Each structure stands twice: as C-alpha cells, then as structure tokens.
Amino acid sequence: MENTVKQTEILEKTGVFDEKLEKRFELSLTYKGTKGKTILVIGINPASNHVKVFDNTTNYLLNNLGMLGYSKIIVWNLFANICTKLKPQEITDNTENMQYFAELLERKFDTVLIGWGNTFLGNKNMEQAKRQVCEQLQPFTEKVMEIVDEEGVYEELHTIHPLFCGQRFSGKWKLRPFIFPTEE
C-alpha cells in the first residue's frame, strides 16, 4: 500500500516487588529505542502485583507523559502495599518503602512528578509519608512538578492524581512547579 506510515513502540515494564508479592516498590515503564526524558511519578499505592496488568492510571501516565517527551516513567508510591482500597491507618511500618525511595533518588531523573492526589487528608500515616517525601525531595526542588491542565480549568487544584487528570483532561496535561509545604 502506498502512502502509509508504520509506527512501532516497544514498551518494557518492570516491577520490583517483595518476595510475597504483597508490596511493589517500583514500576518502570520504558519505551525501548526511543530517546526521551525520564520522570519519577509519586503516587499513593500500587493496585496490582503483576506487570502484565495495565490499570487506568498506568495508561493515562503512558499516554500523556509519552506525549510530553518522557520515554522512561518510574512509578513509586507513598505506600508499597498492593491493594485496591488503601487503608493508611492500617499500615504500621513503611520503613522499607521509604528506604527504597531514598535509593531511587540516587538515580538520574529529569522530572519528579507529585501525583498522590488529595485523598486521606488529615490521616496521620499519609501526612507523615508526604512530609518524609518532601524532605527527601528538597535537593531536587527545581525538578519537582505537578500536573495541571493546559487551559487552566483546574489550576486551583494541587498534587492532582493522574487518574483524575486522565479522566478530566487527557491529552491536555502540562507540568508546573510543585509548591513545597511550609512548616507551620
């Protein structure tokens, strides 16, 4: 057939789990053979213990961040516990996950995206995890971003979850600097 264009992308997915597959510390999504930027996305918790599973959040990240020039997307979550309904008050020890985050920050990223959303506001464990992450991100403040829509409809919202962004304004993402919380 004449006048056709063929596009091929090879996506490599890698997950780092504990031995029992009850915790996921990292999900790496890499477009092989494509030059681009690397982004670390910070979410809430993983929903699956298998790399073959594509959930809506993962799809929105791939579709929108890929179009923004990112060829490698690393997903790390505030809590490593794999579940569909997170109950942060039931998580008694998040030490191993936070240690993994510290090791993850030793890698090179062009951008760090805060995408943990606004659920569990006021929850002690959630607030503690967010504080720890913000402290560890201090050396990288110029690289830390959040999602907002191109048209500014949602500009008043902060740390929007990628699932919300994908449902409300997919294909119209832009990144803006994250405003770190100040001590009160």
CSV table of C-alpha atoms in Angstrom, one decimal:
chain,number,residue,atom,x,y,z
A,1,MET,CA,0.0,0.0,0.0
A,2,GLU,CA,1.3,3.4,-0.9
A,3,ASN,CA,1.4,6.5,1.3
A,4,THR,CA,1.4,4.7,4.6
A,5,VAL,CA,3.4,5.2,7.8
A,6,LYS,CA,4.2,2.4,10.2
A,7,GLN,CA,4.9,3.3,13.8
A,8,THR,CA,6.3,0.8,16.3
A,9,GLU,CA,7.0,1.3,20.0
A,10,ILE,CA,8.2,-1.4,22.3
A,11,LEU,CA,7.2,-1.0,25.9
A,12,GLU,CA,9.2,-2.7,28.6
A,13,LYS,CA,7.5,-3.0,32.0
A,14,THR,CA,9.5,-3.9,35.1
A,15,GLY,CA,8.2,-4.3,38.6
A,16,VAL,CA,10.2,-4.5,41.8
A,17,PHE,CA,8.3,-6.5,44.5
A,18,ASP,CA,8.8,-8.1,47.8
A,19,GLU,CA,9.2,-11.9,47.8
A,20,LYS,CA,5.5,-12.5,48.7
A,21,LEU,CA,4.3,-10.1,46.0
A,22,GLU,CA,2.4,-8.1,48.7
A,23,LYS,CA,4.4,-4.9,48.1
A,24,ARG,CA,5.6,-3.2,45.0
A,25,PHE,CA,8.4,-0.7,45.3
A,26,GLU,CA,8.7,0.4,41.7
A,27,LEU,CA,7.1,0.1,38.3
A,28,SER,CA,9.3,1.1,35.4
A,29,LEU,CA,7.7,1.8,32.0
A,30,THR,CA,10.3,2.3,29.2
A,31,TYR,CA,9.8,2.9,25.5
A,32,LYS,CA,12.7,0.9,24.1
A,33,GLY,CA,14.5,2.6,21.3
A,34,THR,CA,13.0,6.0,21.9
A,35,LYS,CA,15.2,8.8,23.2
A,36,GLY,CA,13.4,11.0,25.7
A,37,LYS,CA,13.4,12.2,29.3
A,38,THR,CA,13.0,10.2,32.5
A,39,ILE,CA,10.3,11.0,35.1
A,40,LEU,CA,9.7,9.7,38.6
A,41,VAL,CA,6.0,9.7,39.4
A,42,ILE,CA,4.9,9.5,43.1
A,43,GLY,CA,1.5,8.0,43.6
A,44,ILE,CA,-0.4,6.6,46.6
A,45,ASN,CA,-0.3,2.8,46.4
A,46,PRO,CA,0.0,0.0,43.7
A,47,ALA,CA,-3.1,-1.9,42.8
A,48,SER,CA,-1.5,-4.9,41.1
A,49,ASN,CA,1.2,-7.4,41.8
A,50,HIS,CA,1.7,-8.3,38.1
A,51,VAL,CA,3.4,-6.2,35.4
A,52,LYS,CA,1.0,-7.6,32.7
A,53,VAL,CA,-1.8,-5.6,34.3
A,54,PHE,CA,-2.4,-2.1,32.9
A,55,ASP,CA,-4.7,-0.1,35.1
A,56,ASN,CA,-6.2,3.2,34.1
A,57,THR,CA,-3.6,5.3,36.0
A,58,THR,CA,-0.8,3.5,34.2
A,59,ASN,CA,-2.5,4.0,30.8
A,60,TYR,CA,-3.0,7.7,31.5
A,61,LEU,CA,0.6,8.1,32.5
A,62,LEU,CA,1.9,6.4,29.4
A,63,ASN,CA,-0.4,8.3,27.0
A,64,ASN,CA,0.1,11.7,28.5
A,65,LEU,CA,3.7,11.7,29.7
A,66,GLY,CA,4.8,10.0,26.5
A,67,MET,CA,3.4,12.9,24.5
A,68,LEU,CA,5.3,15.3,26.8
A,69,GLY,CA,8.6,13.7,25.7
A,70,TYR,CA,9.1,11.1,28.5
A,71,SER,CA,10.4,7.7,27.3
A,72,LYS,CA,11.0,6.3,30.8
A,73,ILE,CA,8.4,6.5,33.6
A,74,ILE,CA,9.2,5.2,37.0
A,75,VAL,CA,6.3,4.9,39.4
A,76,TRP,CA,6.9,4.8,43.2
A,77,ASN,CA,4.1,5.1,45.7
A,78,LEU,CA,3.8,6.6,49.2
A,79,PHE,CA,2.8,3.1,50.4
A,80,ALA,CA,4.1,-0.1,48.8
A,81,ASN,CA,1.2,-2.3,49.9
A,82,ILE,CA,-0.7,-3.7,46.9
A,83,CYS,CA,-4.4,-3.2,47.3
A,84,THR,CA,-7.4,-1.8,45.6
A,85,LYS,CA,-8.6,0.1,48.6
A,86,LEU,CA,-5.8,1.6,50.7
A,87,LYS,CA,-6.3,2.0,54.4
A,88,PRO,CA,-3.3,4.0,55.5
A,89,GLN,CA,-4.3,3.8,59.2
A,90,GLU,CA,-3.6,0.0,59.0
A,91,ILE,CA,-0.1,0.4,57.7
A,92,THR,CA,2.2,0.1,60.7
A,93,ASP,CA,5.6,0.1,59.1
A,94,ASN,CA,6.6,2.0,55.9
A,95,THR,CA,10.3,2.0,56.5
A,96,GLU,CA,11.3,-0.4,53.8
A,97,ASN,CA,9.4,1.6,51.2
A,98,MET,CA,10.9,4.9,52.3
A,99,GLN,CA,14.4,3.3,52.2
A,100,TYR,CA,13.7,2.3,48.6
A,101,PHE,CA,12.7,5.8,47.8
A,102,ALA,CA,16.0,7.1,49.1
A,103,GLU,CA,17.8,4.7,46.9
A,104,LEU,CA,15.6,5.6,43.9
A,105,LEU,CA,16.5,9.3,44.3
A,106,GLU,CA,20.2,8.4,43.7
A,107,ARG,CA,19.2,7.7,40.0
A,108,LYS,CA,19.1,10.5,37.4
A,109,PHE,CA,15.6,11.9,36.7
A,110,ASP,CA,14.7,14.9,34.5
A,111,THR,CA,11.5,15.4,36.5
A,112,VAL,CA,9.8,14.2,39.7
A,113,LEU,CA,6.0,14.3,39.5
A,114,ILE,CA,3.9,14.6,42.6
A,115,GLY,CA,0.7,12.7,41.7
A,116,TRP,CA,-0.6,11.5,45.1
A,117,GLY,CA,-3.9,13.3,44.8
A,118,ASN,CA,-5.9,14.7,47.7
A,119,THR,CA,-7.4,11.6,49.4
A,120,PHE,CA,-6.8,10.8,53.1
A,121,LEU,CA,-6.2,14.5,54.0
A,122,GLY,CA,-5.5,14.6,57.7
A,123,ASN,CA,-4.6,10.9,58.0
A,124,LYS,CA,-1.6,10.7,60.3
A,125,ASN,CA,0.2,8.0,58.3
A,126,MET,CA,-0.5,9.7,54.9
A,127,GLU,CA,0.7,13.1,56.2
A,128,GLN,CA,3.8,11.6,57.7
A,129,ALA,CA,4.7,9.8,54.4
A,130,LYS,CA,4.2,13.1,52.4
A,131,ARG,CA,6.4,15.0,54.9
A,132,GLN,CA,9.1,12.4,54.6
A,133,VAL,CA,9.0,12.5,50.8
A,134,CYS,CA,9.0,16.3,50.7
A,135,GLU,CA,12.1,16.4,53.0
A,136,GLN,CA,13.9,13.9,50.7
A,137,LEU,CA,13.0,15.9,47.6
A,138,GLN,CA,14.5,19.2,49.0
A,139,PRO,CA,17.7,18.8,47.0
A,140,PHE,CA,15.6,18.4,43.8
A,141,THR,CA,13.1,21.3,44.2
A,142,GLU,CA,13.7,22.6,40.7
A,143,LYS,CA,12.7,19.2,39.2
A,144,VAL,CA,9.6,18.6,41.3
A,145,MET,CA,6.4,19.2,39.4
A,146,GLU,CA,2.6,18.5,39.5
A,147,ILE,CA,0.1,18.1,36.7
A,148,VAL,CA,-2.3,20.9,35.6
A,149,ASP,CA,-4.4,21.2,32.5
A,150,GLU,CA,-3.3,23.4,29.6
A,151,GLU,CA,-6.4,25.5,29.7
A,152,GLY,CA,-6.1,26.3,33.5
A,153,VAL,CA,-9.6,25.0,34.4
A,154,TYR,CA,-8.1,23.0,37.3
A,155,GLU,CA,-5.3,25.4,38.2
A,156,GLU,CA,-6.5,25.8,41.8
A,157,LEU,CA,-6.0,22.1,42.4
A,158,HIS,CA,-2.6,20.8,43.6
A,159,THR,CA,-1.0,17.3,43.6
A,160,ILE,CA,-3.8,16.1,41.3
A,161,HIS,CA,-3.8,12.3,40.8
A,162,PRO,CA,-3.1,11.1,37.2
A,163,LEU,CA,-6.3,9.2,37.2
A,164,PHE,CA,-8.3,12.4,37.8
A,165,CYS,CA,-6.2,14.2,35.1
A,166,GLY,CA,-6.7,11.4,32.6
A,167,GLN,CA,-10.5,11.4,33.1
A,168,ARG,CA,-10.9,15.2,33.1
A,169,PHE,CA,-8.3,16.5,30.6
A,170,SER,CA,-6.4,13.7,29.0
A,171,GLY,CA,-4.1,14.9,26.2
A,172,LYS,CA,-4.0,18.4,27.7
A,173,TRP,CA,-1.5,17.9,30.5
A,174,LYS,CA,1.2,20.3,31.4
A,175,LEU,CA,3.6,20.3,34.3
A,176,ARG,CA,4.1,23.1,36.7
A,177,PRO,CA,6.4,23.5,39.7
A,178,PHE,CA,5.3,21.8,42.9
A,179,ILE,CA,4.9,24.2,45.8
A,180,PHE,CA,6.5,22.6,48.8
A,181,PRO,CA,4.5,22.9,52.1
A,182,THR,CA,5.9,25.3,54.7
A,183,GLU,CA,6.3,24.4,58.3
A,184,GLU,CA,3.5,25.8,60.5
